[in-house]
CSV table of C-alpha atoms (C1' of nucleotides) in Angstrom, one decimal:
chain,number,residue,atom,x,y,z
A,1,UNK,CA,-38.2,-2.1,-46.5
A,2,UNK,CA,-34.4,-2.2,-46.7
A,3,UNK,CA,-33.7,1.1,-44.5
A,4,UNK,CA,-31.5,1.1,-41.5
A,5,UNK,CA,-30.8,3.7,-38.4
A,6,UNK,CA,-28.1,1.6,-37.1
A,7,UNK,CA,-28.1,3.5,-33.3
A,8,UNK,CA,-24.9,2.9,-31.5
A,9,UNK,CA,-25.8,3.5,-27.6
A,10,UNK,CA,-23.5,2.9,-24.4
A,11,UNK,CA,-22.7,5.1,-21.0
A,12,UNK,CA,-20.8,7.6,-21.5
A,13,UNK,CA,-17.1,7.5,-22.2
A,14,UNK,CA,-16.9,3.9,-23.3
A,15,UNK,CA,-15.9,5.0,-26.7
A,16,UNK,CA,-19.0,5.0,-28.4
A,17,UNK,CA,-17.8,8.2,-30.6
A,18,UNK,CA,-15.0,6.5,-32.3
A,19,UNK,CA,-16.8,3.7,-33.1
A,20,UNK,CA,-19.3,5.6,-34.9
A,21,UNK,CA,-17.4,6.7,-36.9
A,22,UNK,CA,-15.7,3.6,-37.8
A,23,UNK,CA,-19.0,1.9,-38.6
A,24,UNK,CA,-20.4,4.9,-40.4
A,25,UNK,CA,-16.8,4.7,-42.9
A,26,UNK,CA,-17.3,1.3,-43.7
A,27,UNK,CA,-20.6,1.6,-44.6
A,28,UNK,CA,-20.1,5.0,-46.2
A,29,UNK,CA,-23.1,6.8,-45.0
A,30,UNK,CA,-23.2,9.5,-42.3
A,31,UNK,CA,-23.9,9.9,-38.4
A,32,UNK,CA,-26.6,11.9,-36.4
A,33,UNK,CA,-26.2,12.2,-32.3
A,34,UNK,CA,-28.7,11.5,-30.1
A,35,UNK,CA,-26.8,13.5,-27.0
A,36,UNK,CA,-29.2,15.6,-25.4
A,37,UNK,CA,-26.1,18.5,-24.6
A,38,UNK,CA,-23.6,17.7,-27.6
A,39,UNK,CA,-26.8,19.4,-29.5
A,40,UNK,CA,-25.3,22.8,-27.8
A,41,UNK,CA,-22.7,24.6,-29.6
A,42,UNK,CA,-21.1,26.4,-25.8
A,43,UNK,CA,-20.6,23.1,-24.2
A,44,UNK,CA,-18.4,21.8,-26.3
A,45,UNK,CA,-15.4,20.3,-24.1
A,46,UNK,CA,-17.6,19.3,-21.3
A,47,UNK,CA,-19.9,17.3,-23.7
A,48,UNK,CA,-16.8,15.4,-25.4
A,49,UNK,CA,-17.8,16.5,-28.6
A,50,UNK,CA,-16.4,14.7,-31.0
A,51,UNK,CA,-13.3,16.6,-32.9
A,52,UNK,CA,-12.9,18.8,-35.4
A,53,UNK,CA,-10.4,16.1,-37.1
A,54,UNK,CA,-13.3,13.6,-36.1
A,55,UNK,CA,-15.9,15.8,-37.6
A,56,UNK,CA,-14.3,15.6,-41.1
A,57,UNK,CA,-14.1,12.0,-41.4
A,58,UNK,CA,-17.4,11.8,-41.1
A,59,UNK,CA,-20.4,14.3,-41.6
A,60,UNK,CA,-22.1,14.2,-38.2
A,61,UNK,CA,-26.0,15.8,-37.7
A,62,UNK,CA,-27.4,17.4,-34.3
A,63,UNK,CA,-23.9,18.7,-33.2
A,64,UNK,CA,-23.6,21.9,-31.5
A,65,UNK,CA,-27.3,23.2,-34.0
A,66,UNK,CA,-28.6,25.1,-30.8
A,67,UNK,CA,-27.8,27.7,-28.2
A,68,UNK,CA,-27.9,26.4,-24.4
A,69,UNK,CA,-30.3,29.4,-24.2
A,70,UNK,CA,-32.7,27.8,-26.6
A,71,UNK,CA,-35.2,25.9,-25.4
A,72,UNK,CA,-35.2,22.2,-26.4
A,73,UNK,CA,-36.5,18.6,-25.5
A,74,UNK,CA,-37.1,15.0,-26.7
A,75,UNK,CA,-39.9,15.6,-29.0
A,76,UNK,CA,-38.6,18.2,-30.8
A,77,UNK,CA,-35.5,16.0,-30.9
A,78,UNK,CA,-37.9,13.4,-32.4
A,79,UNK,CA,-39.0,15.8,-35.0
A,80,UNK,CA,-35.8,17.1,-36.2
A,81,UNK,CA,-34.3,13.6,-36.8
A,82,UNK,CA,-37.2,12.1,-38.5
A,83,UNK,CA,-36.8,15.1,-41.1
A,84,UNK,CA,-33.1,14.0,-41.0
A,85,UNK,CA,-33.3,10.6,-41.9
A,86,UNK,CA,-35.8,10.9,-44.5
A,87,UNK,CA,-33.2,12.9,-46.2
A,88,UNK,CA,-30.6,10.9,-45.6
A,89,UNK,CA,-32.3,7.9,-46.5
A,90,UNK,CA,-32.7,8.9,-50.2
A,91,UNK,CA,-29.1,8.7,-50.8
A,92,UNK,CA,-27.9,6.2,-47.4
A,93,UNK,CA,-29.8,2.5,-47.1
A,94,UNK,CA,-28.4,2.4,-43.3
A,95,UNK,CA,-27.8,5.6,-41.0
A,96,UNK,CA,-25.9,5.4,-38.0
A,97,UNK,CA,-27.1,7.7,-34.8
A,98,UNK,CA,-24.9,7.2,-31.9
A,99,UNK,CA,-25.4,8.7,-28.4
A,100,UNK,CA,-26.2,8.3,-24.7
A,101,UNK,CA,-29.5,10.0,-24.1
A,102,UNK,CA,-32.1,7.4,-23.5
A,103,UNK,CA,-35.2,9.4,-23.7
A,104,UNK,CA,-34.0,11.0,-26.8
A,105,UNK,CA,-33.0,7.9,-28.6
A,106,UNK,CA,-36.7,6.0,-27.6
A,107,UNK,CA,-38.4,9.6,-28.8
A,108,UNK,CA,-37.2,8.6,-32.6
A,109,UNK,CA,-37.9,4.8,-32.6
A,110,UNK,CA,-41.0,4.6,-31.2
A,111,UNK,CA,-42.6,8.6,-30.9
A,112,UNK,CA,-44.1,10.7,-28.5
A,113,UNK,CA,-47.6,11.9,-27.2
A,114,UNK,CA,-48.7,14.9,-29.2
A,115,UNK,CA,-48.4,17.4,-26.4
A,116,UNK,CA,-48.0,21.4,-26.5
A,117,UNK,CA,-44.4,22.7,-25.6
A,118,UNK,CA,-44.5,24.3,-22.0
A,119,UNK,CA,-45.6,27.5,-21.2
A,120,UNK,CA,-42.4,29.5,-20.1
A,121,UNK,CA,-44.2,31.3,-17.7
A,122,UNK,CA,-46.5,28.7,-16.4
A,123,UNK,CA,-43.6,26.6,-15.8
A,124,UNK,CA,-42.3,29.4,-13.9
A,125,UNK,CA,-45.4,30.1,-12.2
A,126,UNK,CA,-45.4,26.8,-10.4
A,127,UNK,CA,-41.7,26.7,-9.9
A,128,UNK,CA,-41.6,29.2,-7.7
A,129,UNK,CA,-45.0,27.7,-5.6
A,130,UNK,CA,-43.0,24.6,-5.5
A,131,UNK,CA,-40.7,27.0,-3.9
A,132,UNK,CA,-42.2,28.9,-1.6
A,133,UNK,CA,-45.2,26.5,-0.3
A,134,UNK,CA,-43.4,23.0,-0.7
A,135,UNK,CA,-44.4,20.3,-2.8
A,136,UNK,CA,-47.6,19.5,-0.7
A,137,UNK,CA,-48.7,22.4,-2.6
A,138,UNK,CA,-48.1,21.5,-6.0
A,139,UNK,CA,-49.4,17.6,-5.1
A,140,UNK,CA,-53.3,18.7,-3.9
A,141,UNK,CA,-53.3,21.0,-7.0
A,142,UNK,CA,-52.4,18.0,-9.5
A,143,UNK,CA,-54.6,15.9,-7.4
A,144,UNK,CA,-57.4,17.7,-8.2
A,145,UNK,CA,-56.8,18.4,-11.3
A,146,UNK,CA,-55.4,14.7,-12.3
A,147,UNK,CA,-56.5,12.0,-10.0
A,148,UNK,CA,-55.4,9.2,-12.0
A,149,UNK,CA,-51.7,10.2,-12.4
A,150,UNK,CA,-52.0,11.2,-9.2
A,151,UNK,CA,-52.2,7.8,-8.4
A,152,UNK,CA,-49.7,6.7,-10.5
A,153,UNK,CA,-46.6,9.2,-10.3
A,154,UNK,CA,-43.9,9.3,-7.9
A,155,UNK,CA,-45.5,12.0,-5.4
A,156,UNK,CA,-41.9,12.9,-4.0
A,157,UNK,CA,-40.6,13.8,-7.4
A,158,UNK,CA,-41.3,17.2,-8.0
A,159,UNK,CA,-40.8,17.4,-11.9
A,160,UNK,CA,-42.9,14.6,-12.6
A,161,UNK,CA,-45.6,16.3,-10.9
A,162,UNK,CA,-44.7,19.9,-12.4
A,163,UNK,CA,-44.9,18.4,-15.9
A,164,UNK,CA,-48.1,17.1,-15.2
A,165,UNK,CA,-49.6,20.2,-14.0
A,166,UNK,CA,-48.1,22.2,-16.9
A,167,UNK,CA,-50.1,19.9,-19.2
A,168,UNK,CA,-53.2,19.7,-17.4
A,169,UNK,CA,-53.7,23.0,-17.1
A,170,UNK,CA,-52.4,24.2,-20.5
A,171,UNK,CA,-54.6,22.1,-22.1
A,172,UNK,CA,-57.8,22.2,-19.7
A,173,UNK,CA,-57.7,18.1,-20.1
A,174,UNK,CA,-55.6,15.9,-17.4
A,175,UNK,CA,-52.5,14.9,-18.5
A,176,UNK,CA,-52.9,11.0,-17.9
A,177,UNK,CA,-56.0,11.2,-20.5
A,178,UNK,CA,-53.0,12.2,-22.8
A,179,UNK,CA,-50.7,9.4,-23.0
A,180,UNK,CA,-51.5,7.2,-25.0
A,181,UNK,CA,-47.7,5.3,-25.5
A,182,UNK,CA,-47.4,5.7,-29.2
A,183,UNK,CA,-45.9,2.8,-31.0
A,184,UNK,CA,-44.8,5.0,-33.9
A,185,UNK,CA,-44.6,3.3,-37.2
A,186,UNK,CA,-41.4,4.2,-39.1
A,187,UNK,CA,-40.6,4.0,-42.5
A,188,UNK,CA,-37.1,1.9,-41.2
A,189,UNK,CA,-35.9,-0.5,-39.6
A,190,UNK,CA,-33.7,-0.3,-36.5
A,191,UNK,CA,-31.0,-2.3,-34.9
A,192,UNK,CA,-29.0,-1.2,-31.5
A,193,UNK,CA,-25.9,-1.8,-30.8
A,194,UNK,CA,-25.0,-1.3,-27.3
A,195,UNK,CA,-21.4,-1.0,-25.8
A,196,UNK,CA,-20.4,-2.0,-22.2
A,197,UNK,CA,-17.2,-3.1,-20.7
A,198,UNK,CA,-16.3,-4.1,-17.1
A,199,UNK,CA,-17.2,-1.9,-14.4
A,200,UNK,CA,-14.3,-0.6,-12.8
A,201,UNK,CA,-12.6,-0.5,-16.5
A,202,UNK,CA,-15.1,2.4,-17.8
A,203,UNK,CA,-14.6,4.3,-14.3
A,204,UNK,CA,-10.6,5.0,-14.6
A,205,UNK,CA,-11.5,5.7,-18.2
A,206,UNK,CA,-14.4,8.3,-17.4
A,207,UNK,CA,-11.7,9.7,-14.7
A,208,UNK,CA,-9.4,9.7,-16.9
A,209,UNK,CA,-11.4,11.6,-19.6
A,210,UNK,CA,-12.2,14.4,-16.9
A,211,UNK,CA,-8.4,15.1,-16.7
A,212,UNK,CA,-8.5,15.7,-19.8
A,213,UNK,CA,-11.3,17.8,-20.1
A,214,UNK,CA,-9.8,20.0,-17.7
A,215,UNK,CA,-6.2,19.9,-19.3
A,216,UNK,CA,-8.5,21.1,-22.2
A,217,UNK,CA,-9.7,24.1,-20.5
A,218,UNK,CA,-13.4,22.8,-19.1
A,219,UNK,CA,-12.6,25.3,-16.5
A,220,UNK,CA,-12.7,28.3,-18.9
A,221,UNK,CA,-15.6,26.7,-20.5
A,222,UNK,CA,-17.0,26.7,-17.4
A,223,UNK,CA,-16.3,30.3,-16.8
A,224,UNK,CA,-17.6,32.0,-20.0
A,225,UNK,CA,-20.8,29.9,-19.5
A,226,UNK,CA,-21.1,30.7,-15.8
A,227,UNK,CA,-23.4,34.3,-16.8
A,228,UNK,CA,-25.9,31.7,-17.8
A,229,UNK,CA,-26.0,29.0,-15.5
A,230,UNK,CA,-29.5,29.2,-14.6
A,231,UNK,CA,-30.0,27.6,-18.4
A,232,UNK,CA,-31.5,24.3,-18.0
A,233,UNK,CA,-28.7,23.3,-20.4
A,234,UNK,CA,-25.8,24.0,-18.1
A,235,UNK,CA,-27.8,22.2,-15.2
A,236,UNK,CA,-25.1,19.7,-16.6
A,237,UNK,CA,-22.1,17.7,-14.8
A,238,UNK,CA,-18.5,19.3,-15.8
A,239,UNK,CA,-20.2,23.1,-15.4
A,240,UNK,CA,-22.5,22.8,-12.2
A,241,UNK,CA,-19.3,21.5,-10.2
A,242,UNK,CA,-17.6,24.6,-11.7
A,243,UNK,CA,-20.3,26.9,-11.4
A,244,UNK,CA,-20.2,26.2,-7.5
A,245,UNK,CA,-16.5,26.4,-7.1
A,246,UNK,CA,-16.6,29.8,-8.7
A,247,UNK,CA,-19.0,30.7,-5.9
A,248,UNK,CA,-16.6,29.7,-3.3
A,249,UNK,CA,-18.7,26.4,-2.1
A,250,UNK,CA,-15.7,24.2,-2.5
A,251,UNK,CA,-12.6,24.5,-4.3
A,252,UNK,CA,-11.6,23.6,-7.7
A,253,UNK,CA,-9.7,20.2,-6.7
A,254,UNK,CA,-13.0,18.8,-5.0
A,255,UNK,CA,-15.2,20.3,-8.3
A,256,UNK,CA,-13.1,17.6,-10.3
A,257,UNK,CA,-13.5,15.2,-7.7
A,258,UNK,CA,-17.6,15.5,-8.1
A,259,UNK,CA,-17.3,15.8,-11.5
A,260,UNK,CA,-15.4,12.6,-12.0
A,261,UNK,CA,-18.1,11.2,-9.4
A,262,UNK,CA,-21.3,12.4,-11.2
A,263,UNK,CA,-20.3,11.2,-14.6
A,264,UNK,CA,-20.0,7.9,-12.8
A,265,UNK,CA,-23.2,7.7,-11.5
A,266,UNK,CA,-24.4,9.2,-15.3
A,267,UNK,CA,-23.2,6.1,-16.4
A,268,UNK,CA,-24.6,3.9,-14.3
A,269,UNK,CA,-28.3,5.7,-14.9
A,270,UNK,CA,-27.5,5.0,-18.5
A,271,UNK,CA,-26.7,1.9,-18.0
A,272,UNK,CA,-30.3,0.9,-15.8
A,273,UNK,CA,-32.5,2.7,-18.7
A,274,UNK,CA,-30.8,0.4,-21.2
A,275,UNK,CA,-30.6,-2.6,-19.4
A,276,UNK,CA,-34.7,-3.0,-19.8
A,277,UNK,CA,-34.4,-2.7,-23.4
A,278,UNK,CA,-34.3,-6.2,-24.6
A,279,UNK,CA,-33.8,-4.7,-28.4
A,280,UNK,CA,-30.3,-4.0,-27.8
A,281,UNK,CA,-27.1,-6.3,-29.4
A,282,UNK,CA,-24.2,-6.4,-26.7
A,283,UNK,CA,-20.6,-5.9,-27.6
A,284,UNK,CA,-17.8,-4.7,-25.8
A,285,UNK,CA,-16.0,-1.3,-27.3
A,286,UNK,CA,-13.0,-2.7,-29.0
A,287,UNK,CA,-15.2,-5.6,-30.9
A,288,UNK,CA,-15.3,-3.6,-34.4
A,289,UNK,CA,-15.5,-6.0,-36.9
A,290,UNK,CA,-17.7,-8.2,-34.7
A,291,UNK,CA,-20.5,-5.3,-35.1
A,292,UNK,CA,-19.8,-4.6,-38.4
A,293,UNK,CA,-20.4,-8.7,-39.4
A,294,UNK,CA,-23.3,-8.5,-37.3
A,295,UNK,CA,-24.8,-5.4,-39.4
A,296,UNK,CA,-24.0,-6.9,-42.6
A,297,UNK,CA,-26.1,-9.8,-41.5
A,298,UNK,CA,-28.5,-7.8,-40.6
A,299,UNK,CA,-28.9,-5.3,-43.4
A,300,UNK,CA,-29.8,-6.3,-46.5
A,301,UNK,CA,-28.3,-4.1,-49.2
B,1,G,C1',17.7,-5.4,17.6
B,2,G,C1',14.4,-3.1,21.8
B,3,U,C1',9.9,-0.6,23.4
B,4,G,C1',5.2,1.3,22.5
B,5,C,C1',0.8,1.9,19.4
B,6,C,C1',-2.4,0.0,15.6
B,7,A,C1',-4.9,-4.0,12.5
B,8,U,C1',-13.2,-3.7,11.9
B,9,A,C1',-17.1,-2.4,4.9
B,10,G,C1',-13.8,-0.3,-1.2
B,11,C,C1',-11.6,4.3,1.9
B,12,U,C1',-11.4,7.1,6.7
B,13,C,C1',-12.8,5.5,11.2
B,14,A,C1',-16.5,4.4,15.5
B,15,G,C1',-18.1,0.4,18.6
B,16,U,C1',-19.2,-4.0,21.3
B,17,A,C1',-18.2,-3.2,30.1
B,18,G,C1',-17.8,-11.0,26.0
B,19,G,C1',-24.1,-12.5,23.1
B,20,U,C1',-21.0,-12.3,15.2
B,21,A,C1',-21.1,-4.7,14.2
B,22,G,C1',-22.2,0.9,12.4
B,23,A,C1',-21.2,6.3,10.5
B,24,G,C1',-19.4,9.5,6.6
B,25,C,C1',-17.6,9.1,1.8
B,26,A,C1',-17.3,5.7,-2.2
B,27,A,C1',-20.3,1.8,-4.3
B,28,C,C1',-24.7,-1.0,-5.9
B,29,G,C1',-30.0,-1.7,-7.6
B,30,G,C1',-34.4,0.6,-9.5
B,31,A,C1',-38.1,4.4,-11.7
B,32,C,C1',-38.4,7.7,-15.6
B,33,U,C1',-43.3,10.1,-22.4
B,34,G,C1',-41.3,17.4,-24.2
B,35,A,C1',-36.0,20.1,-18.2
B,36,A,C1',-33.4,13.6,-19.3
B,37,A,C1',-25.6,14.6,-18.4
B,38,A,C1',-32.2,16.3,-15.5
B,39,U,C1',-35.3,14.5,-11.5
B,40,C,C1',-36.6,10.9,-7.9
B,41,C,C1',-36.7,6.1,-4.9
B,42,G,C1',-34.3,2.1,-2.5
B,43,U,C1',-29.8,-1.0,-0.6
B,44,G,C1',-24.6,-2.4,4.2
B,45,U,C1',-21.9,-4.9,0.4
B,46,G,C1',-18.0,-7.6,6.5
B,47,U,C1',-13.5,-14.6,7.6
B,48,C,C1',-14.1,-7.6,12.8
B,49,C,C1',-5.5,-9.8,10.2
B,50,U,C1',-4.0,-15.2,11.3
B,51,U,C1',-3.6,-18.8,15.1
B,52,G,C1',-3.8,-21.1,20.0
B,53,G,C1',-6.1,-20.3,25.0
B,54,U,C1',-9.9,-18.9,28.7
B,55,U,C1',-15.4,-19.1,28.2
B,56,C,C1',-21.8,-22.0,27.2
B,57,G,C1',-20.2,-18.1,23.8
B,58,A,C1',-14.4,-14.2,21.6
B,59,U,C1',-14.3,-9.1,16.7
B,60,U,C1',-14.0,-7.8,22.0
B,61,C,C1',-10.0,-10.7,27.3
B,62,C,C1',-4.8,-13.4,27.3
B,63,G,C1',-0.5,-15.6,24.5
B,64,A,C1',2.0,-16.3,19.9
B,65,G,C1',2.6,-15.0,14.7
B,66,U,C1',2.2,-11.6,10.5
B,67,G,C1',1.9,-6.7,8.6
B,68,G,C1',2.0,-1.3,9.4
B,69,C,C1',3.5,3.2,12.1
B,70,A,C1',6.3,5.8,15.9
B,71,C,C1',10.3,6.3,19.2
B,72,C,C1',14.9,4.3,21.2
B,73,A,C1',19.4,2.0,19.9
RNA sequence: GGUGCCAUAGCUCAGUAGGUAGAGCAACGGACUGAAAAUCCGUGUGUCCUUGGUUCGAUUCCGAGUGGCACCA
């Protein structure tokens, strides 16, 4: 087999975009994103999309495809991407798919459960008992229903239990009997490259990049989005700040303040969801033609 | 130059009638299979400015030094 997704993965801000792009010119082949909200075409100063200037250089796939009113998740993220590559392959022997999302970048290399997409209604249904009864409420209907992930799932989390109920009940089995942890086989090979840098180095530059964000207009972003803020989608950081200062609950010089502080501690959840995978190749952001030297070892063309 | 006040966690500050210390914010660690930039769990990280003295024992009391602030010259 001499096929390669080549997936570029980092927290966010540490320049992971640009070096995509570098990687995917010297190898001549082209870049999908694994960013669970670059995928929405409103969001696209907030989400640090990459350029239209960067856009050209390269041709870049899963870039503002949906509406933030669509609904979307991981496996259909899994889906679309398989379908992409094995285009792509036929005329690329290595891909490169670069992005932060963590559950959408194991979704393509190692797959999914088969389970149904959620029931709009049903999910609603139990939102609003969650709501009005508490999560006690939601907890002795899952453990009746599930005893085993009852067991096993963290009681005070309320989505993890929702999820599991949603399942459960669509399907009339529980949902534990349901994962099975697929080890997907794929028709290519895979090698990560993971950026980091020092600590306090990718904090100015992730305040520094919410600046400019909001020297970009993120604020007017924010505002044309703010009719649909109860979208999932916009349940993001760089509109939820701005959604509450248009509502009066603090003003706009403390929304950047949280901003800057919630894409901060986005990082550092990246960063804890990577650290476990012992897949990933090291390299600080500005070590190019170290990566590139590593590939070429590694890819046999 | 004189007088007064202050010096405790990364920041703002509380406190210990002498028994090595805590709040808020920030930060850090972790979980996570279809909402994931989401959601959830956990953690004080400290020469209590330095240095002499009193004391069984000083971050706390006293002296000196250093730095900061205010006022007076």
């Amino acid at each position: 087999m001499n096929k390669y997704l080549v997936i570029i993965l980092g927290p966010t801000g540490i320049g992971k975009t640009s070096m995509a792009i570098k990687v995917a010119q010297h190898f001549k082949t082209e870049i999908i994103s694994s960013d669970s909200r670059q995928i929405y075409k409103e969001t696209s100063i907030g989400t640090a999309v990459p350029s239209e200037d960067e856009l050209k250089q390269v041709v870049h796939h899963q870039i503002a495809t949906r509406s933030v009113k669509d609904y979307y998740n991981a496996s259909m993220f899994e889906q679309e991407v398989l379908l992409i590559t094995a285009d792509l392959f036929k005329k690329h022997n290595a891909i490169i798919m670069v992005g932060g999302s963590g559950l959408y970048i194991d979704a393509v290399c190692k797959g999914i459960d088969e389970l149904p997409d959620v029931d709009i209604e049903l999910r609603n249904d139990l939102t609003k008992e969650l709501k009005e009864k508490g999560i006690e409420s939601i907890r002795a209907k899952l453990k009746k229903i599930d005893p085993v992930y009852y067991e096993q799932v963290d009681l005070k989390n309320p989505k993890r239990i929702l999820k599991a109920l949603e399942i459960s009940i669509m399907t009339g089995k529980p949902y534990s009997s349901q994962l099975t942890s697929p080890k997907r086989e794929r028709p290519f090979m895979i090698l990560k490259i993971g950026l980091n840098m020092d600590r306090e180095l990718l904090y100015s530059r992730i305040n520094k990049r919410v600046d400019i964000m909001v020297s970009e207009g993120l604020e007017q972003e924010a505002r044309d989005l703010y009719p649909l803020k109860d979208y999932n989608a916009l349940n993001t950081v760089g509109y939820k700040e701005f959604f509450d200062y248009f509502e009066n609950k603090h003003s706009k010089e403390t929304a950047i303040e949280l901003i800057k502080r919630n894409t901060r501690r986005y990082a550092r959840r990246q960063l804890t969801w990577f650290r476990r995978d012992k897949e990933i190749i090291w390299f600080e952001p500005d070590e190019t033609q170290a990566i590139i030297s590593q590939l070429e070892n590694n890819i046999l063309f």
